[in-house]
Structures are given as structure tokens and as C-alpha cells.
């Protein structure tokens, strides 16, 4: 690699054009790829050669963009998926199947919670949810003999709890399993979980990485640090012959740095087809080129708005780890010293009705089932993204009835504060 700074990786990572080749990442908008002989294509099906034959599994445009994200996170291999939800599903299901168990933070995105607690339980994978603030004893008690992974979010959506990555990684490794961290809100600009012991990182690239609400997408990055072969009995899918690929053993053929992503591509992408389109990958790369610049502005705006809300008489509470009084401020200083994200969660005095009335009065910020792009938007999670949860589950996820999730965009901060003030004045 001929560059070192993360800013340069955002702009130039993943793709180095040769003489006379396109300066921008090319869009290879083709479902299929031509070969001269069946023998040539057969080598691809046997994982004996590198190349492309069908974009449901791999596509050159997607691979170039995945390579950039891999460089940003400091990983060994990566793959794009059709959404962040698909990335989280693949990352877990790649190593945990029917009869297995996973430990997960209870403070996670509502869609991920439902994926784990409902859909994957129907597939035979059981989950134990623990508070990100649980004691060491409570965390240890969550593990079982059949535990295959630990899962958490760097900054939880929308509770904005900060995961103690190092502590959760240490617990996972004591039990011989990897820590999977969803790094969507922080992005590698503000946190690189591999440095703190995480083994697999996922992203909803739909959010800050894309940055403009243009294209759905997800990504999985492997650190290359977890030694699957050292825990061969726990992960037979990686360490024993895969009969659907003529008996290939992924750890033997692709090593510690390539086994996880190769299996995830060859098996799960083949069978589930949750592929990102080349056009979406191209748009994602355009967003990645300015990620380092945008994240700084998102954080500056969010910090100013959090400080303003903290002193407002009509605001009951504010959650933003950049505030000195926030319960996660100390963890943020450790893991997110340069800023966290542009999302601020707060409660409007008067509860659910007041929160909904406030949102209805906003003129710049839009009510949208989205977060983390250039335009400011807001959401009432208890009524939308987390509405499938009961009261106890909402409380465990840190979602109260009065919670408003404000995704602060790139607009002028004075305009945003004025918009918030006029909306609160009408409540």
C-alpha cells in the first residue's frame, strides 16, 4: 500500500487504475461473465481460481469497494451485501446454525433485535441479550457450551450506548469465540474496532458511508485475527470439508485471513443472494470518498445541538456521548476521541404525545425512517423501528416512549437550532 492516512484511503483506497484505465471505479453492470471453456469456469466453481462468473456471488465493482472498506477498517478481507441487515445476518449465520447460541448486547437496532430474537430463533439459533453495562459476572453467565459469537454495536441505534469493545472482546476470547461489532454509526473514521479486539465488523453502508440516502447496502469485514483452526470443534463449517464445494476446508485453503469471507461468499451469498448491485456499490464509493470530511461536520453539528438541548427547559434528558455528563462519555473518550456520530437522542417533556407533536412542527428536519445522511431527519423509535418490542424489551434497548432520535445533517447549525427551538416552543 502506497498510502497510510485514513483520509487518503477514503479517496483512493481499493482501486488503483493502470495506464489508460478509468480514473473512477468502473461500473461492471453485468450479471454474467464469458469464458472460453467449461474447464476455465469449472475452476471457479471449485474455488481453484479467482474470477467472476455470476454477480450474485461476486462482481468486480463490488469487490473494489469492499476492498476500500477493508482498508479503512484494517481488515484482511471484506464483502458487500444488499443491506446492513443482510450483513449482520450473514456475519452471525456464517458460524452459528441450528442448535447454536449467541450472546448479544440488548442495546441494538430494533431491526437487528427482531432478526435475532424472532427470525433466527425460528432457524434454531438462540440468543441471550445482556446489557452493555452488565457486570463481568453477568457477562460470563451469558455464555453456554454452544455459544458461537458475541455481538454488539459500537454506538447503539438509537440508545447511543457505547460498547466497551475491549471488555466484550476479552470475554468472547476467553470462551473461544469471536466478537462481531456493528460499526455503522461510528464508521472507521471515528472507531476501528479491530484495534480493540473485535474480530468481525459489519456496516449498514446505507448510512454514513453512502451519506446521501442514495443506495441500500451492507458490508462485512474480517480482521483476519481470529484463529478458527485453534477452535476447530466450535466452527466445523470453517474447519471441516464443505461437501457443497467438493470437500474444501476453508481454513486450510484460504487461511486465517480469508476463510470467513470466502465461506460467507461461497455459501451464504450463493444460497441467499443478498448481493449489492454494481450501481449501488458505485454510489457507495462516491460517498466513501468524502466520508472523512462529512463525519467531522456531522459530529460538530451534533455536539452543538446536544449542548443546546441539554440546556432547554422543554427537554427532559439528552443522550450524546460527547457531553461531559453523559454516562458513556468516559468510554467515548477511549474509543471515540475524535467524535462519535451525528445522532442525538433526547426526550421531550410531556412524553410520547409531546415528542410526536415536536416532530410534526419541524420544518428543516424531516420525519423519515432513515438516519445518518447529509439531510437532518428524525424518528420516534417506540412508534416505528422498535414498535415490535414490548415495554421490557424497549427498556432493555434504552428506548423510552419520549425518545426522539435526531440525525443531524450537514446543514448550517444555526438554522437547525432555530428549527428545533420553534418546534419546541409549539409543544
Tab-separated table of C-alpha atoms in Angstrom:
chain	number	residue	atom	x	y	z
A	1	UNK	CA	0.000	0.000	0.000
A	2	UNK	CA	1.441	3.373	-1.040
A	3	UNK	CA	-0.546	5.477	1.461
A	4	UNK	CA	-1.042	5.455	5.201
A	5	UNK	CA	-3.569	8.085	6.296
A	6	UNK	CA	-7.227	7.150	6.587
A	7	UNK	CA	-8.198	10.261	4.620
A	8	UNK	CA	-6.200	9.021	1.645
A	9	UNK	CA	-7.760	5.572	1.946
A	10	UNK	CA	-11.228	7.150	1.764
A	11	UNK	CA	-10.342	8.839	-1.512
A	12	UNK	CA	-8.029	6.342	-3.200
A	13	UNK	CA	-8.372	3.024	-1.363
A	14	UNK	CA	-9.439	-0.199	-3.018
A	15	UNK	CA	-8.767	0.744	-6.615
A	16	UNK	CA	-5.539	1.716	-8.349
A	17	UNK	CA	-6.136	2.226	-12.074
A	18	UNK	CA	-3.455	1.208	-14.519
A	19	UNK	CA	-2.247	3.043	-17.589
A	20	UNK	CA	-5.216	4.210	-19.645
A	21	UNK	CA	-7.790	2.694	-17.263
A	22	UNK	CA	-10.827	4.553	-15.840
A	23	UNK	CA	-9.952	7.057	-13.102
A	24	UNK	CA	-13.221	6.373	-11.260
A	25	UNK	CA	-14.234	2.905	-10.122
A	26	UNK	CA	-15.893	1.354	-13.203
A	27	UNK	CA	-19.439	0.036	-13.022
A	28	UNK	CA	-19.377	-3.545	-14.312
A	29	UNK	CA	-23.125	-3.762	-14.908
A	30	UNK	CA	-23.245	-7.393	-15.974
A	31	UNK	CA	-24.866	-10.408	-14.403
A	32	UNK	CA	-22.576	-12.876	-16.156
A	33	UNK	CA	-19.008	-13.272	-17.418
A	34	UNK	CA	-17.829	-15.145	-20.509
A	35	UNK	CA	-15.203	-17.934	-20.560
A	36	UNK	CA	-13.567	-19.777	-23.397
A	37	UNK	CA	-14.007	-23.269	-21.943
A	38	UNK	CA	-16.135	-25.065	-19.375
A	39	UNK	CA	-12.892	-26.110	-17.707
A	40	UNK	CA	-11.976	-22.466	-17.070
A	41	UNK	CA	-15.348	-21.792	-15.474
A	42	UNK	CA	-15.269	-25.061	-13.559
A	43	UNK	CA	-12.167	-23.937	-11.715
A	44	UNK	CA	-14.159	-21.006	-10.348
A	45	UNK	CA	-16.938	-23.270	-9.126
A	46	UNK	CA	-14.325	-25.427	-7.382
A	47	UNK	CA	-12.687	-22.353	-5.773
A	48	UNK	CA	-9.492	-23.297	-7.583
A	49	UNK	CA	-9.159	-19.983	-9.425
A	50	UNK	CA	-10.053	-16.328	-8.860
A	51	UNK	CA	-12.524	-14.601	-11.131
A	52	UNK	CA	-16.177	-13.885	-11.787
A	53	UNK	CA	-18.950	-15.914	-13.309
A	54	UNK	CA	-22.204	-14.595	-11.802
A	55	UNK	CA	-22.815	-11.329	-9.956
A	56	UNK	CA	-24.995	-12.980	-7.338
A	57	UNK	CA	-21.769	-14.185	-5.767
A	58	UNK	CA	-19.187	-11.596	-6.734
A	59	UNK	CA	-18.861	-8.594	-9.016
A	60	UNK	CA	-15.705	-6.587	-9.794
A	61	UNK	CA	-17.225	-3.218	-8.861
A	62	UNK	CA	-18.497	-4.552	-5.538
A	63	UNK	CA	-15.154	-6.170	-4.769
A	64	UNK	CA	-13.218	-2.951	-5.391
A	65	UNK	CA	-15.457	-1.010	-3.000
A	66	UNK	CA	-15.348	-3.806	-0.417
A	67	UNK	CA	-11.561	-3.657	-0.644
A	68	UNK	CA	-11.639	0.061	0.207
A	69	UNK	CA	-13.783	-0.542	3.308
A	70	UNK	CA	-11.459	-3.384	4.258
A	71	UNK	CA	-8.506	-0.994	4.085
A	72	UNK	CA	-10.385	1.617	6.146
A	73	UNK	CA	-11.117	-0.906	8.901
A	74	UNK	CA	-7.685	-2.508	8.737
A	75	UNK	CA	-9.047	-5.960	7.916
A	76	UNK	CA	-7.896	-8.905	5.832
A	77	UNK	CA	-10.984	-9.481	3.635
A	78	UNK	CA	-14.420	-7.964	3.064
A	79	UNK	CA	-17.625	-8.393	1.087
A	80	UNK	CA	-20.596	-6.184	0.257
A	81	UNK	CA	-24.194	-7.214	0.908
A	82	UNK	CA	-27.556	-5.833	-0.137
A	83	UNK	CA	-28.181	-4.149	3.240
A	84	UNK	CA	-26.829	-3.800	6.746
A	85	UNK	CA	-29.454	-6.271	7.898
A	86	UNK	CA	-28.088	-8.838	5.455
A	87	UNK	CA	-24.546	-8.132	6.669
A	88	UNK	CA	-25.481	-8.833	10.295
A	89	UNK	CA	-27.407	-11.959	9.347
A	90	UNK	CA	-24.559	-13.338	7.241
A	91	UNK	CA	-21.904	-12.482	9.827
A	92	UNK	CA	-23.715	-14.477	12.518
A	93	UNK	CA	-25.183	-17.276	10.403
A	94	UNK	CA	-21.803	-17.953	8.806
A	95	UNK	CA	-20.659	-19.504	12.109
A	96	UNK	CA	-23.877	-20.180	14.077
A	97	UNK	CA	-26.578	-22.575	12.921
A	98	UNK	CA	-29.433	-24.635	14.296
A	99	UNK	CA	-28.690	-25.653	17.889
A	100	UNK	CA	-26.144	-22.891	18.458
A	101	UNK	CA	-26.171	-19.863	20.737
A	102	UNK	CA	-25.029	-16.236	20.530
A	103	UNK	CA	-24.534	-13.590	23.218
A	104	UNK	CA	-25.702	-10.131	22.105
A	105	UNK	CA	-25.965	-6.691	23.604
A	106	UNK	CA	-29.578	-5.771	24.322
A	107	UNK	CA	-28.884	-2.213	23.191
A	108	UNK	CA	-29.003	-2.667	19.431
A	109	UNK	CA	-31.075	-1.513	16.462
A	110	UNK	CA	-34.675	-2.741	16.616
A	111	UNK	CA	-34.465	-4.493	13.245
A	112	UNK	CA	-31.384	-6.408	14.358
A	113	UNK	CA	-33.050	-7.315	17.649
A	114	UNK	CA	-36.033	-8.738	15.758
A	115	UNK	CA	-33.729	-10.609	13.347
A	116	UNK	CA	-32.042	-12.281	16.300
A	117	UNK	CA	-34.913	-12.728	18.739
A	118	UNK	CA	-37.577	-13.851	16.255
A	119	UNK	CA	-36.339	-14.857	12.792
A	120	UNK	CA	-33.040	-16.517	13.668
A	121	UNK	CA	-34.628	-18.224	16.677
A	122	UNK	CA	-37.053	-19.807	14.217
A	123	UNK	CA	-33.955	-21.089	12.422
A	124	UNK	CA	-32.755	-22.725	15.646
A	125	UNK	CA	-30.185	-20.126	16.753
A	126	UNK	CA	-30.747	-18.995	20.343
A	127	UNK	CA	-29.700	-15.597	21.710
A	128	UNK	CA	-29.028	-14.290	25.194
A	129	UNK	CA	-29.258	-10.497	25.445
A	130	UNK	CA	-27.166	-8.702	28.026
A	131	UNK	CA	-26.987	-5.045	28.932
A	132	UNK	CA	-23.901	-3.290	27.557
A	133	UNK	CA	-23.454	-2.114	31.158
A	134	UNK	CA	-23.716	-5.591	32.670
A	135	UNK	CA	-21.215	-6.704	35.273
A	136	UNK	CA	-18.374	-9.046	34.364
A	137	UNK	CA	-20.201	-11.774	36.272
A	138	UNK	CA	-23.410	-11.236	34.294
A	139	UNK	CA	-21.488	-11.281	31.031
A	140	UNK	CA	-19.715	-14.524	31.944
A	141	UNK	CA	-23.020	-16.131	32.955
A	142	UNK	CA	-24.483	-15.473	29.490
A	143	UNK	CA	-22.111	-17.914	27.771
A	144	UNK	CA	-23.002	-21.559	27.130
A	145	UNK	CA	-21.131	-24.569	25.817
A	146	UNK	CA	-22.723	-23.984	22.392
A	147	UNK	CA	-22.020	-20.219	22.197
A	148	UNK	CA	-20.534	-19.295	18.806
A	149	UNK	CA	-20.199	-15.490	18.893
A	150	UNK	CA	-20.746	-12.235	20.766
A	151	UNK	CA	-22.472	-9.302	19.017
A	152	UNK	CA	-22.759	-5.597	19.783
A	153	UNK	CA	-22.870	-2.132	18.246
A	154	UNK	CA	-20.073	0.400	18.693
A	155	UNK	CA	-22.707	3.113	19.195
A	156	UNK	CA	-26.162	1.646	19.628
A	157	UNK	CA	-29.054	2.818	17.483
A	158	UNK	CA	-30.946	4.726	18.920
A	159	UNK	CA	-29.977	4.449	22.610
A	160	UNK	CA	-26.437	5.730	21.810
A	161	UNK	CA	-24.840	3.473	24.395
A	162	UNK	CA	-21.129	2.938	23.730
A	163	UNK	CA	-19.929	-0.663	23.770
A	164	UNK	CA	-16.872	-1.440	25.870
A	165	UNK	CA	-15.304	-3.292	22.943
A	166	UNK	CA	-12.180	-4.371	24.778
A	167	UNK	CA	-14.146	-5.906	27.666
A	168	UNK	CA	-16.610	-7.743	25.421
A	169	UNK	CA	-13.780	-8.964	23.178
A	170	UNK	CA	-11.877	-10.312	26.168
A	171	UNK	CA	-14.959	-12.205	27.357
A	172	UNK	CA	-15.572	-13.637	23.880
A	173	UNK	CA	-11.971	-14.770	23.546
A	174	UNK	CA	-11.960	-16.409	26.977
A	175	UNK	CA	-14.715	-18.637	25.602
A	176	UNK	CA	-13.010	-19.200	22.241
A	177	UNK	CA	-15.490	-17.246	20.098
A	178	UNK	CA	-15.250	-14.032	18.033
A	179	UNK	CA	-16.691	-10.603	18.790
A	180	UNK	CA	-18.805	-9.180	15.956
A	181	UNK	CA	-19.260	-5.392	16.091
A	182	UNK	CA	-21.663	-3.323	14.014
A	183	UNK	CA	-19.653	-0.146	13.419
A	184	UNK	CA	-22.271	1.712	11.364
A	185	UNK	CA	-22.672	4.843	13.474
A	186	UNK	CA	-19.003	5.426	14.279
A	187	UNK	CA	-17.604	4.382	10.875
A	188	UNK	CA	-13.871	3.608	10.667
A	189	UNK	CA	-13.259	7.364	10.662
A	190	UNK	CA	-14.134	7.550	14.370
A	191	UNK	CA	-13.541	3.984	15.585
A	192	UNK	CA	-11.691	0.944	14.282
A	193	UNK	CA	-12.945	-1.931	16.453
A	194	UNK	CA	-10.180	-4.335	15.366
A	195	UNK	CA	-7.707	-2.249	17.345
A	196	UNK	CA	-9.672	-3.079	20.493
A	197	UNK	CA	-10.019	-6.828	19.933
A	198	UNK	CA	-13.111	-7.151	17.726
A	199	UNK	CA	-12.844	-9.915	15.118
A	200	UNK	CA	-15.593	-9.172	12.596
A	201	UNK	CA	-17.034	-5.749	11.749
A	202	UNK	CA	-20.317	-5.082	9.944
A	203	UNK	CA	-21.802	-1.928	8.456
A	204	UNK	CA	-25.026	-0.661	7.078
A	205	UNK	CA	-23.338	1.238	4.263
A	206	UNK	CA	-26.744	2.844	3.626
A	207	UNK	CA	-25.911	5.269	6.435
A	208	UNK	CA	-22.831	7.499	6.745
A	209	UNK	CA	-20.723	5.569	4.237
A	210	UNK	CA	-23.169	6.312	1.434
A	211	UNK	CA	-24.120	9.551	3.160
A	212	UNK	CA	-26.813	10.741	0.759
A	213	UNK	CA	-29.678	8.217	1.130
A	214	UNK	CA	-28.921	7.044	-2.399
A	215	UNK	CA	-28.425	3.281	-2.155
A	216	UNK	CA	-29.039	0.430	0.250
A	217	UNK	CA	-26.053	-1.668	1.195
A	218	UNK	CA	-24.064	-3.508	3.824
A	219	UNK	CA	-20.545	-4.758	4.375
A	220	UNK	CA	-18.745	-7.446	6.392
A	221	UNK	CA	-15.045	-7.107	7.199
A	222	UNK	CA	-12.873	-9.840	8.720
A	223	UNK	CA	-9.922	-8.763	10.852
A	224	UNK	CA	-8.002	-11.918	9.985
A	225	UNK	CA	-7.049	-12.200	13.668
A	226	UNK	CA	-9.369	-14.900	14.983
A	227	UNK	CA	-7.806	-18.358	14.804
A	228	UNK	CA	-10.659	-20.559	13.628
A	229	UNK	CA	-8.411	-23.611	13.358
A	230	UNK	CA	-7.444	-23.311	17.024
A	231	UNK	CA	-11.150	-23.765	17.841
A	232	UNK	CA	-11.867	-26.289	15.119
A	233	UNK	CA	-14.538	-28.203	17.041
A	234	UNK	CA	-16.526	-24.990	17.615
A	235	UNK	CA	-16.508	-23.934	13.957
A	236	UNK	CA	-16.805	-27.095	11.818
A	237	UNK	CA	-18.200	-25.111	8.890
A	238	UNK	CA	-14.818	-23.462	8.501
A	239	UNK	CA	-12.526	-26.274	9.610
A	240	UNK	CA	-14.055	-29.435	8.109
A	241	UNK	CA	-14.737	-30.350	4.454
A	242	UNK	CA	-17.574	-28.494	2.712
A	243	UNK	CA	-19.207	-31.144	0.551
A	244	UNK	CA	-21.055	-28.478	-1.457
A	245	UNK	CA	-17.614	-27.404	-2.738
A	246	UNK	CA	-16.006	-30.798	-3.262
A	247	UNK	CA	-14.666	-31.082	0.261
A	248	UNK	CA	-12.772	-27.794	0.507
A	249	UNK	CA	-11.667	-26.882	4.037
A	250	UNK	CA	-11.794	-23.088	4.191
A	251	UNK	CA	-9.198	-22.598	6.913
A	252	UNK	CA	-6.719	-24.847	5.116
A	253	UNK	CA	-7.203	-23.381	1.646
A	254	UNK	CA	-7.737	-19.692	2.450
A	255	UNK	CA	-6.026	-19.288	5.798
A	256	UNK	CA	-6.972	-17.251	8.831
A	257	UNK	CA	-7.358	-14.062	6.800
A	258	UNK	CA	-9.587	-15.414	4.037
A	259	UNK	CA	-11.605	-18.343	5.381
A	260	UNK	CA	-14.517	-16.424	6.915
A	261	UNK	CA	-15.296	-14.149	3.951
A	262	UNK	CA	-14.732	-16.897	1.365
A	263	UNK	CA	-17.184	-19.205	3.124
A	264	UNK	CA	-19.659	-16.347	3.570
A	265	UNK	CA	-19.492	-15.595	-0.163
A	266	UNK	CA	-19.337	-19.146	-1.481
A	267	UNK	CA	-22.136	-20.493	0.742
A	268	UNK	CA	-24.417	-17.743	2.020
A	269	UNK	CA	-24.294	-15.325	-0.904
A	270	UNK	CA	-24.689	-18.260	-3.263
A	271	UNK	CA	-27.749	-19.566	-1.417
A	272	UNK	CA	-29.443	-16.374	-0.160
A	273	UNK	CA	-28.487	-13.985	-2.944
A	274	UNK	CA	-28.312	-10.827	-0.809
A	275	UNK	CA	-25.927	-9.137	-3.227
A	276	UNK	CA	-25.315	-5.429	-3.630
A	277	UNK	CA	-25.737	-4.134	-7.166
A	278	UNK	CA	-22.745	-2.655	-9.031
A	279	UNK	CA	-24.632	0.638	-9.380
A	280	UNK	CA	-25.196	0.810	-5.613
A	281	UNK	CA	-21.542	-0.033	-4.985
A	282	UNK	CA	-20.506	2.806	-7.293
A	283	UNK	CA	-22.706	5.275	-5.384
A	284	UNK	CA	-21.327	3.937	-2.114
A	285	UNK	CA	-17.788	4.596	-3.282
A	286	UNK	CA	-18.682	8.177	-4.190
A	287	UNK	CA	-19.870	8.606	-0.603
A	288	UNK	CA	-16.766	6.970	0.849
A	289	UNK	CA	-14.536	9.492	-0.909
A	290	UNK	CA	-15.864	12.289	1.333
A	291	UNK	CA	-16.587	10.229	4.467
A	292	UNK	CA	-13.691	11.676	6.481
A	293	UNK	CA	-14.822	15.235	5.740
A	294	UNK	CA	-18.512	14.635	6.361
A	295	UNK	CA	-18.088	12.789	9.649
A	296	UNK	CA	-16.230	15.729	11.151
A	297	UNK	CA	-19.076	18.094	10.252
A	298	UNK	CA	-21.766	15.668	11.431
A	299	UNK	CA	-20.040	15.444	14.813
A	300	UNK	CA	-19.518	19.201	15.125
A	301	UNK	CA	-23.187	19.906	14.378
A	302	UNK	CA	-24.433	17.154	16.683
A	303	UNK	CA	-22.221	18.328	19.549
A	304	UNK	CA	-23.579	21.881	19.264
A	305	UNK	CA	-27.177	20.686	19.135
A	306	UNK	CA	-26.702	18.274	22.054
A	307	UNK	CA	-25.278	21.093	24.163
A	308	UNK	CA	-28.206	23.342	23.207
A	309	UNK	CA	-30.815	20.686	24.000
A	310	UNK	CA	-29.168	19.925	27.334
A	311	UNK	CA	-29.997	23.451	28.496
A	312	UNK	CA	-33.528	23.636	27.083
A	313	UNK	CA	-36.395	23.772	29.557
A	314	UNK	CA	-38.661	21.616	27.408
A	315	UNK	CA	-36.136	18.797	27.070
A	316	UNK	CA	-36.193	16.171	29.824
A	317	UNK	CA	-32.874	14.498	29.002
A	318	UNK	CA	-30.214	14.241	26.284
A	319	UNK	CA	-28.064	11.291	25.286
A	320	UNK	CA	-24.886	12.109	23.380
A	321	UNK	CA	-21.557	10.696	24.442
A	322	UNK	CA	-19.791	13.926	23.556
A	323	UNK	CA	-21.447	15.622	26.535
A	324	UNK	CA	-19.250	15.519	29.675
A	325	UNK	CA	-22.193	14.422	31.833
A	326	UNK	CA	-23.216	11.560	29.554
A	327	UNK	CA	-22.886	8.106	31.182
A	328	UNK	CA	-20.826	6.926	28.181
A	329	UNK	CA	-18.540	9.939	27.993
A	330	UNK	CA	-15.585	8.108	29.530
A	331	UNK	CA	-15.919	5.162	27.120
A	332	UNK	CA	-16.254	7.619	24.240
A	333	UNK	CA	-13.011	9.310	25.264
A	334	UNK	CA	-11.350	5.893	24.997
A	335	UNK	CA	-12.898	4.529	21.817
A	336	UNK	CA	-14.111	7.694	20.052
A	337	UNK	CA	-11.704	10.501	20.963
A	338	UNK	CA	-12.224	12.366	17.677
A	339	UNK	CA	-16.031	12.306	17.755
A	340	UNK	CA	-18.782	9.716	17.719
A	341	UNK	CA	-21.570	10.321	15.209
A	342	UNK	CA	-24.220	12.820	14.189
A	343	UNK	CA	-27.122	11.207	16.022
A	344	UNK	CA	-28.547	12.765	19.195
A	345	UNK	CA	-31.276	11.084	21.250
A	346	UNK	CA	-33.390	13.110	23.683
A	347	UNK	CA	-36.703	13.168	25.483
A	348	UNK	CA	-39.303	15.915	25.173
A	349	UNK	CA	-41.059	16.865	28.417
A	350	UNK	CA	-44.611	15.578	28.206
A	351	UNK	CA	-43.810	12.080	26.933
A	352	UNK	CA	-44.877	10.370	23.721
A	353	UNK	CA	-47.508	12.932	22.702
A	354	UNK	CA	-45.138	15.831	23.203
A	355	UNK	CA	-42.403	14.065	21.258
A	356	UNK	CA	-44.694	13.420	18.316
A	357	UNK	CA	-46.025	16.994	18.406
A	358	UNK	CA	-42.476	18.370	18.384
A	359	UNK	CA	-41.523	16.293	15.367
A	360	UNK	CA	-44.636	17.403	13.484
A	361	UNK	CA	-43.612	21.054	13.872
A	362	UNK	CA	-40.108	20.716	12.425
A	363	UNK	CA	-39.552	22.467	9.087
A	364	UNK	CA	-35.957	21.565	8.133
A	365	UNK	CA	-35.687	18.161	9.767
A	366	UNK	CA	-37.863	15.551	8.085
A	367	UNK	CA	-39.617	12.610	9.738
A	368	UNK	CA	-38.012	9.659	7.961
A	369	UNK	CA	-37.211	6.017	8.581
A	370	UNK	CA	-33.589	6.742	7.984
A	371	UNK	CA	-30.559	8.044	9.772
A	372	UNK	CA	-27.033	9.274	9.075
A	373	UNK	CA	-27.098	11.151	5.809
A	374	UNK	CA	-26.488	14.720	4.674
A	375	UNK	CA	-30.025	15.889	5.465
A	376	UNK	CA	-31.299	16.180	9.036
A	377	UNK	CA	-34.097	13.791	9.882
A	378	UNK	CA	-35.820	12.496	12.994
A	379	UNK	CA	-37.776	9.490	14.162
A	380	UNK	CA	-39.847	8.310	17.124
A	381	UNK	CA	-38.399	4.790	17.572
A	382	UNK	CA	-41.031	3.485	20.009
A	383	UNK	CA	-43.662	4.041	17.296
A	384	UNK	CA	-41.572	2.905	14.322
A	385	UNK	CA	-38.275	0.994	14.268
A	386	UNK	CA	-38.803	-0.540	17.721
A	387	UNK	CA	-42.589	-0.828	17.776
A	388	UNK	CA	-42.450	-4.645	17.722
A	389	UNK	CA	-40.831	-4.633	21.197
A	390	UNK	CA	-42.754	-4.880	24.446
A	391	UNK	CA	-42.151	-2.402	27.288
A	392	UNK	CA	-39.477	-4.553	28.942
A	393	UNK	CA	-37.613	-5.019	25.665
A	394	UNK	CA	-37.842	-1.296	24.933
A	395	UNK	CA	-36.393	-0.526	28.352
A	396	UNK	CA	-33.553	-3.027	27.818
A	397	UNK	CA	-32.781	-1.422	24.459
A	398	UNK	CA	-32.730	2.031	26.058
A	399	UNK	CA	-35.773	3.224	24.116
A	400	UNK	CA	-38.230	5.232	26.214
A	401	UNK	CA	-41.653	6.426	24.965
A	402	UNK	CA	-40.467	10.046	24.832
A	403	UNK	CA	-37.249	9.332	22.898
A	404	UNK	CA	-36.661	11.315	19.721
A	405	UNK	CA	-33.777	10.209	17.506
A	406	UNK	CA	-32.394	13.240	15.719
A	407	UNK	CA	-29.954	12.517	12.904
A	408	UNK	CA	-28.077	15.768	12.483
A	409	UNK	CA	-27.123	16.524	8.910
A	410	UNK	CA	-24.694	18.872	7.212
A	411	UNK	CA	-26.880	21.984	7.171
A	412	UNK	CA	-25.918	25.199	8.946
A	413	UNK	CA	-26.125	24.510	12.667
A	414	UNK	CA	-27.756	27.872	13.482
A	415	UNK	CA	-30.621	27.035	11.121
A	416	UNK	CA	-31.027	23.617	12.729
A	417	UNK	CA	-31.099	25.025	16.254
A	418	UNK	CA	-33.644	27.658	15.221
A	419	UNK	CA	-35.828	24.925	13.720
A	420	UNK	CA	-35.626	22.871	16.931
A	421	UNK	CA	-36.445	25.899	19.087
A	422	UNK	CA	-39.528	26.882	17.104
A	423	UNK	CA	-40.805	23.300	17.177
A	424	UNK	CA	-40.268	23.003	20.944
A	425	UNK	CA	-41.943	26.371	21.509
A	426	UNK	CA	-45.120	24.987	19.952
A	427	UNK	CA	-45.248	21.923	22.236
